[in-house]
C-alpha positions as protocol buffer text, in pm:
chain_id: "A"
residue {
  index: 1
  type: UNK
  ca { x: 1300 y: 1321 z: -514 }
}
residue {
  index: 2
  type: UNK
  ca { x: 1074 y: 1033 z: -400 }
}
residue {
  index: 3
  type: UNK
  ca { x: 1185 y: 832 z: -702 }
}
residue {
  index: 4
  type: UNK
  ca { x: 1549 y: 891 z: -618 }
}
residue {
  index: 5
  type: UNK
  ca { x: 1507 y: 781 z: -258 }
}
residue {
  index: 6
  type: UNK
  ca { x: 1257 y: 492 z: -271 }
}
residue {
  index: 7
  type: UNK
  ca { x: 1322 y: 331 z: -613 }
}
residue {
  index: 8
  type: UNK
  ca { x: 1652 y: 161 z: -516 }
}
residue {
  index: 9
  type: UNK
  ca { x: 1518 y: 51 z: -180 }
}
residue {
  index: 10
  type: UNK
  ca { x: 1198 y: -114 z: -315 }
}
residue {
  index: 11
  type: UNK
  ca { x: 1387 y: -269 z: -604 }
}
residue {
  index: 12
  type: UNK
  ca { x: 1632 y: -437 z: -363 }
}
residue {
  index: 13
  type: UNK
  ca { x: 1346 y: -555 z: -144 }
}
residue {
  index: 14
  type: UNK
  ca { x: 1166 y: -705 z: -443 }
}
residue {
  index: 15
  type: UNK
  ca { x: 1448 y: -916 z: -590 }
}
residue {
  index: 16
  type: UNK
  ca { x: 1604 y: -1001 z: -250 }
}
residue {
  index: 17
  type: UNK
  ca { x: 1286 y: -1151 z: -105 }
}
residue {
  index: 18
  type: UNK
  ca { x: 1239 y: -1362 z: -414 }
}
residue {
  index: 19
  type: UNK
  ca { x: 1592 y: -1460 z: -501 }
}
residue {
  index: 20
  type: UNK
  ca { x: 1702 y: -1561 z: -154 }
}
residue {
  index: 21
  type: UNK
  ca { x: 1406 y: -1785 z: -68 }
}
residue {
  index: 22
  type: UNK
  ca { x: 1455 y: -2132 z: 74 }
}
residue {
  index: 23
  type: UNK
  ca { x: 1161 y: -2365 z: 148 }
}
residue {
  index: 24
  type: UNK
  ca { x: 1148 y: -2680 z: 356 }
}
residue {
  index: 25
  type: UNK
  ca { x: 875 y: -2944 z: 386 }
}
residue {
  index: 26
  type: UNK
  ca { x: 899 y: -3235 z: 633 }
}
residue {
  index: 27
  type: UNK
  ca { x: 677 y: -3542 z: 629 }
}
residue {
  index: 28
  type: UNK
  ca { x: 667 y: -3831 z: 881 }
}
residue {
  index: 29
  type: UNK
  ca { x: 562 y: -4178 z: 767 }
}
residue {
  index: 30
  type: UNK
  ca { x: 452 y: -4442 z: 1022 }
}
residue {
  index: 31
  type: UNK
  ca { x: 402 y: -4783 z: 873 }
}
residue {
  index: 32
  type: UNK
  ca { x: 176 y: -5052 z: 1021 }
}
residue {
  index: 33
  type: UNK
  ca { x: 479 y: -5264 z: 1105 }
}
residue {
  index: 34
  type: UNK
  ca { x: 666 y: -5109 z: 1397 }
}
residue {
  index: 35
  type: UNK
  ca { x: 1000 y: -5211 z: 1253 }
}
residue {
  index: 36
  type: UNK
  ca { x: 946 y: -4976 z: 958 }
}
residue {
  index: 37
  type: UNK
  ca { x: 794 y: -4689 z: 1150 }
}
residue {
  index: 38
  type: UNK
  ca { x: 908 y: -4336 z: 1214 }
}
residue {
  index: 39
  type: UNK
  ca { x: 1048 y: -4248 z: 870 }
}
residue {
  index: 40
  type: UNK
  ca { x: 1112 y: -3877 z: 816 }
}
residue {
  index: 41
  type: UNK
  ca { x: 1111 y: -3729 z: 466 }
}
residue {
  index: 42
  type: UNK
  ca { x: 1270 y: -3388 z: 405 }
}
residue {
  index: 43
  type: UNK
  ca { x: 1184 y: -3192 z: 90 }
}
residue {
  index: 44
  type: UNK
  ca { x: 1390 y: -2880 z: 17 }
}
residue {
  index: 45
  type: UNK
  ca { x: 1336 y: -2635 z: -270 }
}
residue {
  index: 46
  type: UNK
  ca { x: 1458 y: -2284 z: -342 }
}
residue {
  index: 47
  type: UNK
  ca { x: 1500 y: -2020 z: -611 }
}
residue {
  index: 48
  type: UNK
  ca { x: 1469 y: -2044 z: -914 }
}
residue {
  index: 49
  type: UNK
  ca { x: 1200 y: -2305 z: -831 }
}
residue {
  index: 50
  type: UNK
  ca { x: 1279 y: -2581 z: -1080 }
}
residue {
  index: 51
  type: UNK
  ca { x: 1055 y: -2822 z: -893 }
}
residue {
  index: 52
  type: UNK
  ca { x: 1087 y: -3099 z: -1150 }
}
residue {
  index: 53
  type: UNK
  ca { x: 1447 y: -3138 z: -1032 }
}
residue {
  index: 54
  type: UNK
  ca { x: 1351 y: -3157 z: -662 }
}
residue {
  index: 55
  type: UNK
  ca { x: 1342 y: -3519 z: -553 }
}
residue {
  index: 56
  type: UNK
  ca { x: 1309 y: -3709 z: -225 }
}
residue {
  index: 57
  type: UNK
  ca { x: 1312 y: -4068 z: -107 }
}
residue {
  index: 58
  type: UNK
  ca { x: 1013 y: -4233 z: 63 }
}
residue {
  index: 59
  type: UNK
  ca { x: 1002 y: -4579 z: 221 }
}
residue {
  index: 60
  type: UNK
  ca { x: 784 y: -4870 z: 109 }
}
residue {
  index: 61
  type: UNK
  ca { x: 614 y: -5025 z: 407 }
}
residue {
  index: 62
  type: UNK
  ca { x: 563 y: -5361 z: 228 }
}
residue {
  index: 63
  type: UNK
  ca { x: 936 y: -5407 z: 165 }
}
residue {
  index: 64
  type: UNK
  ca { x: 1258 y: -5278 z: 294 }
}
residue {
  index: 65
  type: UNK
  ca { x: 1336 y: -5039 z: 12 }
}
residue {
  index: 66
  type: UNK
  ca { x: 1276 y: -4680 z: -88 }
}
residue {
  index: 67
  type: UNK
  ca { x: 1130 y: -4501 z: -389 }
}
residue {
  index: 68
  type: UNK
  ca { x: 1238 y: -4173 z: -537 }
}
residue {
  index: 69
  type: UNK
  ca { x: 973 y: -3905 z: -613 }
}
residue {
  index: 70
  type: UNK
  ca { x: 993 y: -3577 z: -800 }
}
residue {
  index: 71
  type: UNK
  ca { x: 783 y: -3265 z: -761 }
}
residue {
  index: 72
  type: UNK
  ca { x: 595 y: -3120 z: -1057 }
}
residue {
  index: 73
  type: UNK
  ca { x: 644 y: -2782 z: -1227 }
}
residue {
  index: 74
  type: UNK
  ca { x: 908 y: -2538 z: -1348 }
}
residue {
  index: 75
  type: UNK
  ca { x: 862 y: -2174 z: -1242 }
}
residue {
  index: 76
  type: UNK
  ca { x: 1218 y: -2064 z: -1307 }
}
residue {
  index: 77
  type: UNK
  ca { x: 1137 y: -1843 z: -1605 }
}
residue {
  index: 78
  type: UNK
  ca { x: 897 y: -1607 z: -1427 }
}
residue {
  index: 79
  type: UNK
  ca { x: 1105 y: -1606 z: -1108 }
}
residue {
  index: 80
  type: UNK
  ca { x: 1429 y: -1520 z: -1290 }
}
residue {
  index: 81
  type: UNK
  ca { x: 1251 y: -1261 z: -1500 }
}
residue {
  index: 82
  type: UNK
  ca { x: 1117 y: -1093 z: -1187 }
}
residue {
  index: 83
  type: UNK
  ca { x: 1460 y: -1089 z: -1023 }
}
residue {
  index: 84
  type: UNK
  ca { x: 1623 y: -958 z: -1341 }
}
residue {
  index: 85
  type: UNK
  ca { x: 1381 y: -666 z: -1361 }
}
residue {
  index: 86
  type: UNK
  ca { x: 1446 y: -583 z: -999 }
}
residue {
  index: 87
  type: UNK
  ca { x: 1825 y: -590 z: -1044 }
}
residue {
  index: 88
  type: UNK
  ca { x: 1821 y: -369 z: -1353 }
}
residue {
  index: 89
  type: UNK
  ca { x: 1575 y: -128 z: -1196 }
}
residue {
  index: 90
  type: UNK
  ca { x: 1803 y: -102 z: -894 }
}
residue {
  index: 91
  type: UNK
  ca { x: 2110 y: -28 z: -1114 }
}
residue {
  index: 92
  type: UNK
  ca { x: 1926 y: 227 z: -1323 }
}
residue {
  index: 93
  type: UNK
  ca { x: 1781 y: 404 z: -1021 }
}
residue {
  index: 94
  type: UNK
  ca { x: 2129 y: 433 z: -876 }
}
residue {
  index: 95
  type: UNK
  ca { x: 2258 y: 578 z: -1203 }
}
residue {
  index: 96
  type: UNK
  ca { x: 1963 y: 823 z: -1214 }
}
residue {
  index: 97
  type: UNK
  ca { x: 2036 y: 927 z: -854 }
}
residue {
  index: 98
  type: UNK
  ca { x: 2397 y: 1011 z: -938 }
}
residue {
  index: 99
  type: UNK
  ca { x: 2291 y: 1210 z: -1247 }
}
residue {
  index: 100
  type: UNK
  ca { x: 2022 y: 1403 z: -1056 }
}
residue {
  index: 101
  type: UNK
  ca { x: 2251 y: 1494 z: -774 }
}
residue {
  index: 102
  type: UNK
  ca { x: 2590 y: 1561 z: -938 }
}
residue {
  index: 103
  type: UNK
  ca { x: 2511 y: 1624 z: -1309 }
}
residue {
  index: 104
  type: UNK
  ca { x: 2178 y: 1801 z: -1301 }
}
residue {
  index: 105
  type: UNK
  ca { x: 2296 y: 2092 z: -1513 }
}
residue {
  index: 106
  type: UNK
  ca { x: 2422 y: 1861 z: -1784 }
}
residue {
  index: 107
  type: UNK
  ca { x: 2100 y: 1663 z: -1758 }
}
residue {
  index: 108
  type: UNK
  ca { x: 1881 y: 1967 z: -1820 }
}
residue {
  index: 109
  type: UNK
  ca { x: 2111 y: 2132 z: -2077 }
}
residue {
  index: 110
  type: UNK
  ca { x: 1948 y: 1962 z: -2373 }
}
residue {
  index: 111
  type: UNK
  ca { x: 1635 y: 1755 z: -2424 }
}
residue {
  index: 112
  type: UNK
  ca { x: 1814 y: 1420 z: -2474 }
}
residue {
  index: 113
  type: UNK
  ca { x: 1852 y: 1338 z: -2105 }
}
residue {
  index: 114
  type: UNK
  ca { x: 1486 y: 1388 z: -2009 }
}
residue {
  index: 115
  type: UNK
  ca { x: 1367 y: 1200 z: -2318 }
}
residue {
  index: 116
  type: UNK
  ca { x: 1589 y: 898 z: -2237 }
}
residue {
  index: 117
  type: UNK
  ca { x: 1474 y: 903 z: -1875 }
}
residue {
  index: 118
  type: UNK
  ca { x: 1111 y: 923 z: -1987 }
}
residue {
  index: 119
  type: UNK
  ca { x: 1142 y: 626 z: -2225 }
}
residue {
  index: 120
  type: UNK
  ca { x: 1328 y: 414 z: -1971 }
}
residue {
  index: 121
  type: UNK
  ca { x: 1072 y: 494 z: -1701 }
}
residue {
  index: 122
  type: UNK
  ca { x: 787 y: 381 z: -1927 }
}
residue {
  index: 123
  type: UNK
  ca { x: 975 y: 62 z: -2018 }
}
residue {
  index: 124
  type: UNK
  ca { x: 1046 y: -26 z: -1654 }
}
residue {
  index: 125
  type: UNK
  ca { x: 683 y: 41 z: -1562 }
}
residue {
  index: 126
  type: UNK
  ca { x: 572 y: -211 z: -1822 }
}
residue {
  index: 127
  type: UNK
  ca { x: 838 y: -460 z: -1711 }
}
residue {
  index: 128
  type: UNK
  ca { x: 730 y: -435 z: -1348 }
}
residue {
  index: 129
  type: UNK
  ca { x: 369 y: -493 z: -1449 }
}
residue {
  index: 130
  type: UNK
  ca { x: 443 y: -803 z: -1660 }
}
residue {
  index: 131
  type: UNK
  ca { x: 703 y: -956 z: -1429 }
}
residue {
  index: 132
  type: UNK
  ca { x: 499 y: -908 z: -1113 }
}
residue {
  index: 133
  type: UNK
  ca { x: 184 y: -1059 z: -1265 }
}
residue {
  index: 134
  type: UNK
  ca { x: 381 y: -1357 z: -1401 }
}
residue {
  index: 135
  type: UNK
  ca { x: 558 y: -1411 z: -1075 }
}
residue {
  index: 136
  type: UNK
  ca { x: 231 y: -1392 z: -877 }
}
residue {
  index: 137
  type: UNK
  ca { x: 87 y: -1668 z: -1099 }
}
residue {
  index: 138
  type: UNK
  ca { x: 404 y: -1879 z: -1068 }
}
residue {
  index: 139
  type: UNK
  ca { x: 401 y: -1838 z: -689 }
}
residue {
  index: 140
  type: UNK
  ca { x: 51 y: -1980 z: -684 }
}
residue {
  index: 141
  type: UNK
  ca { x: 175 y: -2282 z: -883 }
}
residue {
  index: 142
  type: UNK
  ca { x: 468 y: -2327 z: -643 }
}
residue {
  index: 143
  type: UNK
  ca { x: 228 y: -2336 z: -351 }
}
residue {
  index: 144
  type: UNK
  ca { x: 11 y: -2595 z: -522 }
}
residue {
  index: 145
  type: UNK
  ca { x: 307 y: -2815 z: -614 }
}
residue {
  index: 146
  type: UNK
  ca { x: 448 y: -2810 z: -261 }
}
residue {
  index: 147
  type: UNK
  ca { x: 114 y: -2843 z: -88 }
}
residue {
  index: 148
  type: UNK
  ca { x: 144 y: -3111 z: 183 }
}
residue {
  index: 149
  type: UNK
  ca { x: -174 y: -3279 z: 65 }
}
residue {
  index: 150
  type: UNK
  ca { x: -37 y: -3313 z: -289 }
}
residue {
  index: 151
  type: UNK
  ca { x: 298 y: -3442 z: -164 }
}
residue {
  index: 152
  type: UNK
  ca { x: 128 y: -3708 z: 51 }
}
residue {
  index: 153
  type: UNK
  ca { x: -65 y: -3829 z: -250 }
}
residue {
  index: 154
  type: UNK
  ca { x: 264 y: -3883 z: -437 }
}
residue {
  index: 155
  type: UNK
  ca { x: 396 y: -4125 z: -168 }
}
residue {
  index: 156
  type: UNK
  ca { x: 257 y: -4475 z: -219 }
}
residue {
  index: 157
  type: UNK
  ca { x: 299 y: -4567 z: 150 }
}
residue {
  index: 158
  type: UNK
  ca { x: 73 y: -4275 z: 244 }
}
residue {
  index: 159
  type: UNK
  ca { x: -200 y: -4391 z: 7 }
}
residue {
  index: 160
  type: UNK
  ca { x: -241 y: -4709 z: 207 }
}
residue {
  index: 161
  type: UNK
  ca { x: -506 y: -4667 z: 480 }
}
residue {
  index: 162
  type: UNK
  ca { x: -314 y: -4879 z: 738 }
}
residue {
  index: 163
  type: UNK
  ca { x: -16 y: -4643 z: 731 }
}
residue {
  index: 164
  type: UNK
  ca { x: -11 y: -4303 z: 893 }
}
residue {
  index: 165
  type: UNK
  ca { x: 154 y: -3994 z: 734 }
}
residue {
  index: 166
  type: UNK
  ca { x: 173 y: -3654 z: 899 }
}
residue {
  index: 167
  type: UNK
  ca { x: 331 y: -3323 z: 803 }
}
residue {
  index: 168
  type: UNK
  ca { x: 562 y: -3198 z: 1070 }
}
residue {
  index: 169
  type: UNK
  ca { x: 686 y: -2880 z: 899 }
}
residue {
  index: 170
  type: UNK
  ca { x: 537 y: -2672 z: 618 }
}
residue {
  index: 171
  type: UNK
  ca { x: 698 y: -2406 z: 398 }
}
residue {
  index: 172
  type: UNK
  ca { x: 662 y: -2043 z: 500 }
}
residue {
  index: 173
  type: UNK
  ca { x: 527 y: -1822 z: 221 }
}
residue {
  index: 174
  type: UNK
  ca { x: 547 y: -1484 z: 389 }
}
residue {
  index: 175
  type: UNK
  ca { x: 871 y: -1392 z: 218 }
}
residue {
  index: 176
  type: UNK
  ca { x: 747 y: -1480 z: -128 }
}
residue {
  index: 177
  type: UNK
  ca { x: 417 y: -1301 z: -66 }
}
residue {
  index: 178
  type: UNK
  ca { x: 617 y: -993 z: 33 }
}
residue {
  index: 179
  type: UNK
  ca { x: 809 y: -1009 z: -293 }
}
residue {
  index: 180
  type: UNK
  ca { x: 484 y: -989 z: -489 }
}
residue {
  index: 181
  type: UNK
  ca { x: 376 y: -692 z: -278 }
}
residue {
  index: 182
  type: UNK
  ca { x: 707 y: -515 z: -343 }
}
residue {
  index: 183
  type: UNK
  ca { x: 665 y: -584 z: -712 }
}
residue {
  index: 184
  type: UNK
  ca { x: 335 y: -400 z: -727 }
}
residue {
  index: 185
  type: UNK
  ca { x: 478 y: -118 z: -510 }
}
residue {
  index: 186
  type: UNK
  ca { x: 756 y: -75 z: -767 }
}
residue {
  index: 187
  type: UNK
  ca { x: 499 y: -74 z: -1043 }
}
residue {
  index: 188
  type: UNK
  ca { x: 305 y: 210 z: -873 }
}
residue {
  index: 189
  type: UNK
  ca { x: 627 y: 400 z: -801 }
}
residue {
  index: 190
  type: UNK
  ca { x: 760 y: 381 z: -1158 }
}
residue {
  index: 191
  type: UNK
  ca { x: 424 y: 442 z: -1322 }
}
residue {
  index: 192
  type: UNK
  ca { x: 362 y: 745 z: -1103 }
}
residue {
  index: 193
  type: UNK
  ca { x: 703 y: 885 z: -1191 }
}
residue {
  index: 194
  type: UNK
  ca { x: 614 y: 894 z: -1561 }
}
residue {
  index: 195
  type: UNK
  ca { x: 427 y: 1224 z: -1522 }
}
residue {
  index: 196
  type: UNK
  ca { x: 710 y: 1395 z: -1339 }
}
residue {
  index: 197
  type: UNK
  ca { x: 966 y: 1282 z: -1599 }
}
residue {
  index: 198
  type: UNK
  ca { x: 735 y: 1390 z: -1881 }
}
residue {
  index: 199
  type: UNK
  ca { x: 721 y: 1743 z: -1741 }
}
residue {
  index: 200
  type: UNK
  ca { x: 1100 y: 1773 z: -1792 }
}
residue {
  index: 201
  type: UNK
  ca { x: 1087 y: 1675 z: -2159 }
}
residue {
  index: 202
  type: UNK
  ca { x: 1058 y: 1912 z: -2452 }
}
residue {
  index: 203
  type: UNK
  ca { x: 717 y: 1772 z: -2544 }
}
residue {
  index: 204
  type: UNK
  ca { x: 560 y: 1917 z: -2232 }
}
residue {
  index: 205
  type: UNK
  ca { x: 750 y: 2247 z: -2261 }
}
residue {
  index: 206
  type: UNK
  ca { x: 652 y: 2296 z: -2627 }
}
residue {
  index: 207
  type: UNK
  ca { x: 289 y: 2250 z: -2533 }
}
residue {
  index: 208
  type: UNK
  ca { x: 316 y: 2508 z: -2257 }
}
residue {
  index: 209
  type: UNK
  ca { x: 493 y: 2759 z: -2483 }
}
residue {
  index: 210
  type: UNK
  ca { x: 179 y: 2826 z: -2693 }
}
residue {
  index: 211
  type: UNK
  ca { x: -113 y: 2784 z: -2460 }
}
residue {
  index: 212
  type: UNK
  ca { x: -468 y: 2808 z: -2590 }
}
residue {
  index: 213
  type: UNK
  ca { x: -663 y: 3126 z: -2517 }
}
residue {
  index: 214
  type: UNK
  ca { x: -930 y: 3083 z: -2259 }
}
residue {
  index: 215
  type: UNK
  ca { x: -1262 y: 3271 z: -2245 }
}
residue {
  index: 216
  type: UNK
  ca { x: -1126 y: 3518 z: -1992 }
}
residue {
  index: 217
  type: UNK
  ca { x: -828 y: 3588 z: -2221 }
}
residue {
  index: 218
  type: UNK
  ca { x: -1058 y: 3655 z: -2515 }
}
residue {
  index: 219
  type: UNK
  ca { x: -1267 y: 3896 z: -2307 }
}
residue {
  index: 220
  type: UNK
  ca { x: -951 y: 4078 z: -2195 }
}
residue {
  index: 221
  type: UNK
  ca { x: -836 y: 4107 z: -2559 }
}
residue {
  index: 222
  type: UNK
  ca { x: -1172 y: 4252 z: -2664 }
}
residue {
  index: 223
  type: UNK
  ca { x: -1160 y: 4504 z: -2381 }
}
residue {
  index: 224
  type: UNK
  ca { x: -808 y: 4617 z: -2484 }
}
residue {
  index: 225
  type: UNK
  ca { x: -925 y: 4666 z: -2844 }
}
residue {
  index: 226
  type: UNK
  ca { x: -1223 y: 4870 z: -2730 }
}
residue {
  index: 227
  type: UNK
  ca { x: -1002 y: 5095 z: -2512 }
}
residue {
  index: 228
  type: UNK
  ca { x: -762 y: 5142 z: -2802 }
}
residue {
  index: 229
  type: UNK
  ca { x: -1044 y: 5244 z: -3037 }
}
residue {
  index: 230
  type: UNK
  ca { x: -1178 y: 5492 z: -2781 }
}
residue {
  index: 231
  type: UNK
  ca { x: -836 y: 5644 z: -2717 }
}
residue {
  index: 232
  type: UNK
  ca { x: -787 y: 5708 z: -3092 }
}
residue {
  index: 233
  type: UNK
  ca { x: -1041 y: 5998 z: -3071 }
}
residue {
  index: 234
  type: UNK
  ca { x: -821 y: 6180 z: -2817 }
}
residue {
  index: 235
  type: UNK
  ca { x: -521 y: 6242 z: -3045 }
}
residue {
  index: 236
  type: UNK
  ca { x: -350 y: 6589 z: -3032 }
}
residue {
  index: 237
  type: UNK
  ca { x: -410 y: 6865 z: -3292 }
}
residue {
  index: 238
  type: UNK
  ca { x: -54 y: 6845 z: -3433 }
}
residue {
  index: 239
  type: UNK
  ca { x: -161 y: 6571 z: -3667 }
}
residue {
  index: 240
  type: UNK
  ca { x: -444 y: 6772 z: -3817 }
}
residue {
  index: 241
  type: UNK
  ca { x: -817 y: 6715 z: -3787 }
}
residue {
  index: 242
  type: UNK
  ca { x: -901 y: 6356 z: -3717 }
}
residue {
  index: 243
  type: UNK
  ca { x: -1228 y: 6200 z: -3819 }
}
residue {
  index: 244
  type: UNK
  ca { x: -1455 y: 6096 z: -3543 }
}
residue {
  index: 245
  type: UNK
  ca { x: -1772 y: 5899 z: -3514 }
}
residue {
  index: 246
  type: UNK
  ca { x: -2092 y: 6058 z: -3399 }
}
residue {
  index: 247
  type: UNK
  ca { x: -2242 y: 5765 z: -3216 }
}
residue {
  index: 248
  type: UNK
  ca { x: -2438 y: 5752 z: -2899 }
}
residue {
  index: 249
  type: UNK
  ca { x: -2158 y: 5576 z: -2712 }
}
residue {
  index: 250
  type: UNK
  ca { x: -1887 y: 5842 z: -2771 }
}
residue {
  index: 251
  type: UNK
  ca { x: -2115 y: 6152 z: -2790 }
}
residue {
  index: 252
  type: UNK
  ca { x: -2083 y: 6256 z: -2422 }
}
residue {
  index: 253
  type: UNK
  ca { x: -1706 y: 6222 z: -2431 }
}
residue {
  index: 254
  type: UNK
  ca { x: -1662 y: 6423 z: -2753 }
}
residue {
  index: 255
  type: UNK
  ca { x: -1874 y: 6726 z: -2652 }
}
residue {
  index: 256
  type: UNK
  ca { x: -1599 y: 6892 z: -2440 }
}
residue {
  index: 257
  type: UNK
  ca { x: -1351 y: 6836 z: -2719 }
}
residue {
  index: 258
  type: UNK
  ca { x: -1581 y: 6999 z: -2980 }
}
residue {
  index: 259
  type: UNK
  ca { x: -1657 y: 7299 z: -2758 }
}
residue {
  index: 260
  type: UNK
  ca { x: -1287 y: 7356 z: -2690 }
}
residue {
  index: 261
  type: UNK
  ca { x: -1216 y: 7354 z: -3064 }
}
residue {
  index: 262
  type: UNK
  ca { x: -1496 y: 7610 z: -3131 }
}
residue {
  index: 263
  type: UNK
  ca { x: -1370 y: 7841 z: -2854 }
}
residue {
  index: 264
  type: UNK
  ca { x: -1016 y: 7825 z: -2990 }
}
residue {
  index: 265
  type: UNK
  ca { x: -1134 y: 7907 z: -3341 }
}
residue {
  index: 266
  type: UNK
  ca { x: -1344 y: 8206 z: -3222 }
}
residue {
  index: 267
  type: UNK
  ca { x: -1062 y: 8347 z: -3014 }
}
residue {
  index: 268
  type: UNK
  ca { x: -822 y: 8328 z: -3309 }
}
residue {
  index: 269
  type: UNK
  ca { x: -1069 y: 8523 z: -3524 }
}
residue {
  index: 270
  type: UNK
  ca { x: -1117 y: 8806 z: -3268 }
}
residue {
  index: 271
  type: UNK
  ca { x: -746 y: 8844 z: -3195 }
}
residue {
  index: 272
  type: UNK
  ca { x: -633 y: 8898 z: -3557 }
}
residue {
  index: 273
  type: UNK
  ca { x: -776 y: 9239 z: -3687 }
}
residue {
  index: 274
  type: UNK
  ca { x: -870 y: 9278 z: -4045 }
}
residue {
  index: 275
  type: UNK
  ca { x: -614 y: 9475 z: -4245 }
}
residue {
  index: 276
  type: UNK
  ca { x: -635 y: 9596 z: -4596 }
}
residue {
  index: 277
  type: UNK
  ca { x: -387 y: 9466 z: -4837 }
}
residue {
  index: 278
  type: UNK
  ca { x: -103 y: 9710 z: -4892 }
}
residue {
  index: 279
  type: UNK
  ca { x: 52 y: 9782 z: -5220 }
}
residue {
  index: 280
  type: UNK
  ca { x: 410 y: 9844 z: -5313 }
}
residue {
  index: 281
  type: UNK
  ca { x: 495 y: 10011 z: -5629 }
}
residue {
  index: 282
  type: UNK
  ca { x: 775 y: 9841 z: -5797 }
}
residue {
  index: 283
  type: UNK
  ca { x: 1067 y: 10039 z: -5946 }
}
residue {
  index: 284
  type: UNK
  ca { x: 1247 y: 9974 z: -6266 }
}
residue {
  index: 285
  type: UNK
  ca { x: 1536 y: 9737 z: -6284 }
}
residue {
  index: 286
  type: UNK
  ca { x: 1864 y: 9866 z: -6149 }
}
residue {
  index: 287
  type: UNK
  ca { x: 1705 y: 10038 z: -5857 }
}
residue {
  index: 288
  type: UNK
  ca { x: 1715 y: 9886 z: -5515 }
}
residue {
  index: 289
  type: UNK
  ca { x: 1422 y: 9898 z: -5278 }
}
residue {
  index: 290
  type: UNK
  ca { x: 1444 y: 10159 z: -5009 }
}
residue {
  index: 291
  type: UNK
  ca { x: 1289 y: 9961 z: -4732 }
}
residue {
  index: 292
  type: UNK
  ca { x: 1130 y: 9634 z: -4662 }
}
residue {
  index: 293
  type: UNK
  ca { x: 759 y: 9622 z: -4621 }
}
residue {
  index: 294
  type: UNK
  ca { x: 654 y: 9453 z: -4300 }
}
residue {
  index: 295
  type: UNK
  ca { x: 287 y: 9403 z: -4263 }
}
residue {
  index: 296
  type: UNK
  ca { x: 68 y: 9144 z: -4116 }
}
residue {
  index: 297
  type: UNK
  ca { x: -167 y: 9136 z: -4414 }
}
residue {
  index: 298
  type: UNK
  ca { x: -92 y: 9021 z: -4760 }
}
residue {
  index: 299
  type: UNK
  ca { x: 145 y: 9234 z: -4973 }
}
residue {
  index: 300
  type: UNK
  ca { x: 67 y: 9323 z: -5339 }
}
residue {
  index: 301
  type: UNK
  ca { x: 340 y: 9445 z: -5570 }
}
residue {
  index: 302
  type: UNK
  ca { x: 238 y: 9659 z: -5872 }
}
residue {
  index: 303
  type: UNK
  ca { x: 486 y: 9712 z: -6154 }
}
residue {
  index: 304
  type: UNK
  ca { x: 477 y: 10047 z: -6334 }
}
residue {
  index: 305
  type: UNK
  ca { x: 434 y: 10038 z: -6703 }
}
């Protein structure tokens, strides 16, 4: 949400403070002869800072003529690159805001949207880093090229000791300094957003789907296995006699189970009385049996010879 709100604002502040700059330098030349005194020189420069094209006219105190001077340096490449990054970052942040607000379901439906957003965020972070550093270096060169001391050394009339040259107005650098600050703020903002965009990609989700087992998880698994092995001794009698281990750990728990089995076996022996096997004399074929023999003991049939 912070990215959606602040990214367009800081991007506009970055390229607006750089692209809309206008600088003015004013120098006053007083020649030794009063007739040629009070000459004012105005030097104007602006974005994209092609200083080699900035020229001004300065008087010659020895004769009634003027000379044309040019400033030194071309910082248009870094300045235009910085402004271009700011403009494209502003447009992309607006597009991302529209997608996040109105098309969030379509954005999260597949992994393509988060992956594209992640790649673009990394690219813009690198662009902000490179463009801001280059522009900071170029701004330092612009300040040196338009330094009043350097400009006075260019004018031949000011190099003469009998003439007097003063600077009446100097350029203001607060706006350009602010543009560099906004550039680094955008760098921090976009670089910090990499982690939040990465969490929405499938790479982060696939890593969270199969987490590694920690030490506490291993101990819990061992405890479950131990409880399962102990509960296997307490199975019901319907499945027949189960083998059990006679170890010191399970001995106290198995004693009540063994005693109950012994008591059940003894009670079954006392309740069923011993009965002699009964015999039944078989009859020849063709004769039906008169009655059925119902006994609790075993029945023995004897055929007559």
